[in-house]
Amino acid sequence: MTFRTTISILTLLFATHVAGQTRNLTGKIIGYDFQPFIQTKIFNIDTVLLGKSDMAGQFRITIPSDTKTLLVADVGMEWKKITLTDSCSILEIILLPSWTYDFKTLKKVDKLRKKEFDKLPRLHKTAFEKGIFKSDKPCYVDNFIS
């Protein structure tokens, strides 16, 4: 075998191996009031756009298998930081509104935001009971951003 042929074969094998290390995620994004969110953006941790939700709040994205954290953002809503688990392939996401707090300290604002954030598991279960979500709890770890 010539050197050029060997390099071509190795390049082809490497390219096939790298392309096979992706992960498909699907899901739905809704708001605090269980309404679907349209054109909500999904980013990786480096804020590279991975995809958007459609008219029904549904999305489908392909990410590298080593991606463990996603950011979900929409206008007027708090950014959501999600840590993926290995078994997670269907993301069911609830976004919280981004309220404006006047004349409050940052500590007080974070306390109020955390109080709303802590309601998310109950909201997720309610969405499941209403038939909006397919599981009664999320398969990802939801991180509070202070």
XYZ file of N, CA and C in Angstrom:
438
model
N 0.836 -1.174 0.000
C 0.000 0.000 0.000
C 0.884 1.241 0.000
N 0.452 2.229 -0.727
C 1.232 3.454 -0.769
C 0.875 4.343 0.421
N 1.722 5.295 0.629
C 1.534 6.223 1.748
C 0.226 7.012 1.585
N -0.071 7.438 0.378
C -1.280 8.218 0.100
C -2.538 7.389 0.373
N -2.544 6.135 -0.008
C -3.683 5.255 0.236
C -3.882 5.030 1.725
N -2.794 4.831 2.438
C -2.876 4.621 3.881
C -3.452 5.849 4.575
N -3.001 7.023 4.213
C -3.516 8.270 4.796
C -4.995 8.436 4.464
N -5.402 8.119 3.248
C -6.808 8.240 2.851
C -7.696 7.317 3.675
N -7.267 6.096 3.881
C -8.046 5.138 4.663
C -8.144 5.583 6.121
N -7.032 6.037 6.692
C -7.049 6.507 8.076
C -7.945 7.730 8.245
N -7.907 8.634 7.294
C -8.757 9.822 7.340
C -10.227 9.424 7.273
N -10.567 8.506 6.411
C -11.945 8.032 6.275
C -12.416 7.358 7.564
N -11.593 6.544 8.157
C -11.948 5.875 9.415
C -12.137 6.890 10.546
N -11.254 7.866 10.624
C -11.359 8.893 11.656
C -12.633 9.715 11.480
N -12.936 10.113 10.248
C -14.120 10.922 9.967
C -15.391 10.145 10.307
N -15.432 8.859 10.017
C -16.587 8.029 10.338
C -16.735 7.887 11.851
N -15.635 7.730 12.545
C -15.673 7.580 13.999
C -16.167 8.859 14.681
N -15.703 10.005 14.239
C -16.105 11.281 14.826
C -17.572 11.561 14.531
N -18.040 11.300 13.318
C -19.425 11.572 12.945
C -20.394 10.677 13.715
N -19.969 9.518 14.148
C -20.841 8.606 14.857
C -21.023 8.956 16.311
N -20.347 9.975 16.811
C -20.437 10.329 18.218
C -21.382 11.500 18.437
N -22.605 11.336 17.995
C -23.615 12.367 18.207
C -24.795 11.765 18.960
N -25.641 12.640 19.414
C -26.790 12.250 20.222
C -27.982 13.059 19.759
N -29.119 12.419 19.546
C -30.336 13.108 19.133
C -31.217 13.365 20.349
N -31.661 14.603 20.486
C -32.561 14.987 21.571
C -33.841 15.557 20.974
N -34.952 15.182 21.548
C -36.244 15.748 21.175
C -36.888 16.281 22.438
N -37.934 17.051 22.271
C -38.613 17.531 23.463
C -39.628 18.608 23.185
N -40.092 19.184 24.271
C -41.110 20.222 24.216
C -40.775 21.291 25.240
N -41.024 22.541 24.862
C -40.787 23.675 25.752
C -42.111 24.390 25.968
N -42.472 24.534 27.253
C -43.708 25.235 27.596
C -43.397 26.309 28.630
N -44.361 27.166 28.854
C -44.220 28.213 29.843
C -44.860 27.837 31.159
N -44.785 28.736 32.075
C -45.335 28.595 33.420
C -46.833 28.302 33.378
N -47.512 28.763 32.313
C -48.959 28.588 32.156
C -49.303 27.421 31.228
N -48.338 26.543 30.951
C -48.491 25.329 30.138
C -48.735 25.591 28.656
N -48.462 26.809 28.187
C -48.586 27.124 26.764
C -47.254 26.863 26.071
N -47.270 26.335 24.834
C -46.010 26.055 24.130
C -45.262 27.332 23.778
N -43.948 27.239 23.786
C -43.106 28.369 23.424
C -42.590 28.186 22.006
N -42.767 29.225 21.201
C -42.404 29.193 19.790
C -41.049 29.872 19.599
N -40.199 29.262 18.793
C -38.881 29.808 18.446
C -37.971 30.025 19.657
N -38.127 29.200 20.674
C -37.224 29.253 21.817
C -35.893 28.655 21.390
N -34.809 29.315 21.743
C -33.483 28.907 21.286
C -32.822 27.958 22.285
N -32.103 26.973 21.734
C -31.350 26.018 22.546
C -29.884 26.152 22.154
N -29.043 26.418 23.143
C -27.616 26.640 22.934
C -26.804 25.590 23.685
N -25.545 25.414 23.251
C -24.618 24.661 24.098
C -24.025 25.640 25.104
N -23.128 25.172 25.959
C -22.582 26.022 27.024
C -21.766 27.198 26.459
N -21.289 27.088 25.223
C -20.541 28.167 24.572
C -21.460 29.110 23.810
N -22.748 29.023 24.022
C -23.810 29.802 23.371
C -23.788 29.682 21.847
N -23.471 28.503 21.359
C -23.610 28.194 19.938
C -25.019 27.647 19.743
N -25.781 28.260 18.836
C -27.169 27.866 18.615
C -27.240 26.444 18.072
N -28.005 25.591 18.745
C -28.179 24.201 18.325
C -29.515 23.971 17.646
N -30.532 24.752 18.024
C -31.846 24.579 17.429
C -32.868 25.506 18.053
N -34.094 25.435 17.501
C -35.214 26.247 17.977
C -36.458 25.377 18.051
N -37.390 25.784 18.903
C -38.665 25.068 18.984
C -39.584 25.528 17.851
N -40.509 24.642 17.463
C -41.436 24.964 16.378
C -42.717 25.600 16.932
N -43.760 25.648 16.126
C -45.014 26.301 16.509
C -45.728 25.601 17.672
N -45.418 24.331 17.893
C -46.044 23.584 18.989
C -45.118 23.466 20.196
N -43.971 24.158 20.149
C -43.013 24.073 21.239
C -42.109 22.857 21.154
N -42.247 22.055 20.103
C -41.442 20.844 19.915
C -40.095 21.203 19.293
N -39.073 20.404 19.597
C -37.768 20.591 18.970
C -37.076 19.256 18.793
N -36.123 19.243 17.888
C -35.264 18.083 17.635
C -33.879 18.634 17.318
N -32.884 18.240 18.117
C -31.516 18.700 17.891
C -30.564 17.522 17.925
N -29.436 17.682 17.267
C -28.358 16.705 17.303
C -27.161 17.394 17.939
N -26.616 16.760 18.972
C -25.489 17.341 19.698
C -24.353 16.327 19.757
N -23.128 16.790 19.932
C -22.025 15.851 20.165
C -22.269 15.071 21.457
N -21.844 13.829 21.496
C -22.122 12.988 22.661
C -21.436 13.486 23.929
N -20.409 14.310 23.801
C -19.731 14.817 24.994
C -20.372 16.094 25.549
N -21.421 16.602 24.918
C -22.134 17.776 25.412
C -22.963 17.379 26.626
N -22.721 18.037 27.737
C -23.423 17.711 28.985
C -24.325 18.836 29.475
N -24.141 20.060 28.957
C -24.914 21.202 29.444
C -25.548 21.947 28.270
N -26.821 22.295 28.438
C -27.543 23.091 27.447
C -28.118 24.325 28.117
N -28.274 25.380 27.327
C -28.944 26.601 27.770
C -30.189 26.784 26.915
N -31.298 27.142 27.551
C -32.549 27.377 26.842
C -32.952 28.816 27.125
N -33.249 29.571 26.062
C -33.512 31.000 26.239
C -34.653 31.477 25.349
N -35.417 32.418 25.887
C -36.470 33.075 25.131
C -36.635 34.488 25.692
N -37.195 35.369 24.894
C -37.384 36.758 25.303
C -38.375 36.821 26.461
N -38.007 37.553 27.513
C -38.880 37.721 28.657
C -38.911 36.542 29.613
N -38.073 35.551 29.350
C -38.030 34.364 30.204
C -36.629 34.210 30.782
N -36.544 33.550 31.926
C -35.235 33.292 32.517
C -34.515 32.216 31.707
N -33.216 32.384 31.578
C -32.414 31.364 30.915
C -32.420 30.119 31.785
N -32.505 28.974 31.150
C -32.498 27.696 31.875
C -31.220 26.953 31.526
N -30.501 26.541 32.565
C -29.265 25.768 32.394
C -29.569 24.328 32.777
N -29.397 23.420 31.805
C -29.749 22.019 31.972
C -28.494 21.156 31.895
N -28.320 20.270 32.858
C -27.246 19.286 32.807
C -27.864 17.960 32.383
N -27.409 17.428 31.254
C -27.972 16.199 30.702
C -27.430 14.970 31.418
N -28.272 13.956 31.560
C -27.834 12.657 32.048
C -27.628 11.750 30.837
N -26.949 10.635 31.023
C -26.664 9.733 29.903
C -27.923 9.107 29.311
N -28.934 8.892 30.135
C -30.153 8.234 29.661
C -31.196 9.216 29.125
N -30.888 10.479 29.119
C -31.856 11.510 28.757
C -31.862 11.743 27.241
N -33.007 11.485 26.600
C -33.128 11.764 25.174
C -34.380 12.578 24.852
N -35.298 12.671 25.812
C -36.505 13.486 25.633
C -36.515 14.547 26.730
N -36.401 15.813 26.309
C -36.366 16.930 27.250
C -37.736 17.600 27.283
N -38.298 17.702 28.464
C -39.561 18.397 28.658
C -39.262 19.565 29.597
N -39.350 20.779 29.043
C -38.807 21.963 29.714
C -39.910 22.974 30.009
N -39.877 23.515 31.225
C -40.769 24.606 31.619
C -39.912 25.833 31.885
N -40.234 26.935 31.204
C -39.508 28.187 31.406
C -40.275 29.093 32.363
N -39.522 29.793 33.188
C -40.102 30.748 34.131
C -39.986 32.167 33.578
N -40.989 33.013 33.847
C -40.890 34.410 33.410
C -39.754 35.134 34.114
N -39.212 36.111 33.440
C -38.157 36.945 34.014
C -38.823 38.211 34.556
N -39.121 38.196 35.840
C -39.793 39.331 36.455
C -38.812 40.450 36.748
N -39.338 41.657 36.852
C -38.541 42.808 37.249
C -38.861 43.123 38.703
N -37.826 43.218 39.501
C -37.990 43.510 40.922
C -37.396 44.889 41.195
N -38.236 45.815 41.615
C -37.779 47.163 41.932
C -37.507 47.302 43.425
N -36.483 48.033 43.746
C -36.152 48.398 45.120
C -35.938 47.192 46.035
N -35.304 46.153 45.511
C -34.971 44.968 46.294
C -33.487 44.669 46.123
N -32.893 44.102 47.141
C -31.487 43.712 47.042
C -31.365 42.470 46.166
N -30.163 42.245 45.629
C -29.942 41.067 44.802
C -30.191 39.781 45.586
N -29.859 39.795 46.851
C -30.081 38.619 47.695
C -31.583 38.322 47.812
N -32.378 39.350 48.006
C -33.825 39.187 48.109
C -34.412 38.724 46.773
N -33.927 39.277 45.676
C -34.403 38.885 44.350
C -34.094 37.415 44.097
N -32.872 36.974 44.407
C -32.512 35.571 44.214
C -33.363 34.657 45.087
N -33.706 35.107 46.286
C -34.552 34.316 47.171
C -35.943 34.142 46.559
N -36.498 35.226 45.990
C -37.810 35.152 45.348
C -37.763 34.281 44.088
N -36.700 34.423 43.298
C -36.541 33.609 42.085
C -36.398 32.130 42.432
N -35.631 31.838 43.483
C -35.425 30.452 43.911
C -36.737 29.830 44.377
N -37.580 30.633 45.012
C -38.882 30.152 45.453
C -39.720 29.698 44.254
N -39.710 30.479 43.179
C -40.427 30.098 41.956
C -39.764 28.889 41.287
N -38.447 28.848 41.286
C -37.691 27.734 40.697
C -38.031 26.416 41.396
N -38.213 26.467 42.704
C -38.520 25.260 43.473
C -39.909 24.699 43.167
N -40.767 25.466 42.505
C -42.094 24.996 42.113
C -42.067 24.170 40.828
N -40.952 24.170 40.121
C -40.886 23.496 38.823
C -41.197 21.999 38.867
N -40.706 21.222 39.840
C -41.078 19.797 39.855
C -42.588 19.572 39.964
N -43.259 20.392 40.749
C -44.718 20.289 40.869
C -45.391 20.652 39.546
N -44.894 21.698 38.886
C -45.450 22.096 37.589
C -45.238 21.005 36.543
N -44.065 20.374 36.587
C -43.775 19.291 35.634
C -44.759 18.136 35.834
N -45.020 17.793 37.067
C -45.965 16.710 37.366
C -47.373 17.082 36.895
N -47.769 18.340 37.082
C -49.082 18.802 36.621
C -49.173 18.732 35.096
N -48.101 19.109 34.398
C -48.082 19.019 32.932
C -48.214 17.569 32.485
N -47.613 16.650 33.215
C -47.745 15.220 32.916
C -49.191 14.769 33.120
N -49.807 15.188 34.206
C -51.186 14.795 34.488
C -52.160 15.355 33.452
N -51.848 16.515 32.889
C -52.699 17.120 31.852
C -52.425 16.544 30.465
N -51.420 15.676 30.348
C -51.095 15.053 29.065
C -50.175 15.884 28.192
N -49.601 16.939 28.733
C -48.694 17.794 27.961
C -47.320 17.146 27.855
N -46.834 16.569 28.956
C -45.549 15.886 28.996
C -45.761 14.383 29.054
N -44.732 13.627 28.662
C -44.804 12.172 28.645
C -44.279 11.528 29.922
N -43.520 12.257 30.724
C -43.001 11.707 31.978
C -43.368 12.635 33.138
N -43.418 12.055 34.334
C -43.846 12.849 35.487
C -42.726 13.658 36.130
N -41.478 13.409 35.732
C -40.362 14.220 36.211
C -39.309 14.326 35.114
N -38.546 15.404 35.101
C -37.550 15.581 34.036
C -36.399 14.582 34.157
N -35.806 14.253 33.020
C -34.673 13.314 33.006
C -33.336 14.043 33.085
N -33.365 15.336 33.235
C -32.153 16.147 33.311
C -32.074 16.821 34.677
N -30.926 17.402 34.963
C -30.752 18.156 36.204
C -30.916 19.631 35.873
N -31.876 20.261 36.532
C -32.178 21.666 36.310
C -31.349 22.491 37.309
N -30.528 23.409 36.805
C -29.647 24.196 37.653
C -30.184 25.611 37.823
N -30.232 26.087 39.053
C -30.639 27.454 39.338
C -29.481 28.389 39.043
N -29.729 29.424 38.252
C -28.708 30.417 37.927
C -28.986 31.659 38.771
N -28.107 31.944 39.713
C -28.343 33.119 40.568
C -27.845 34.375 39.911
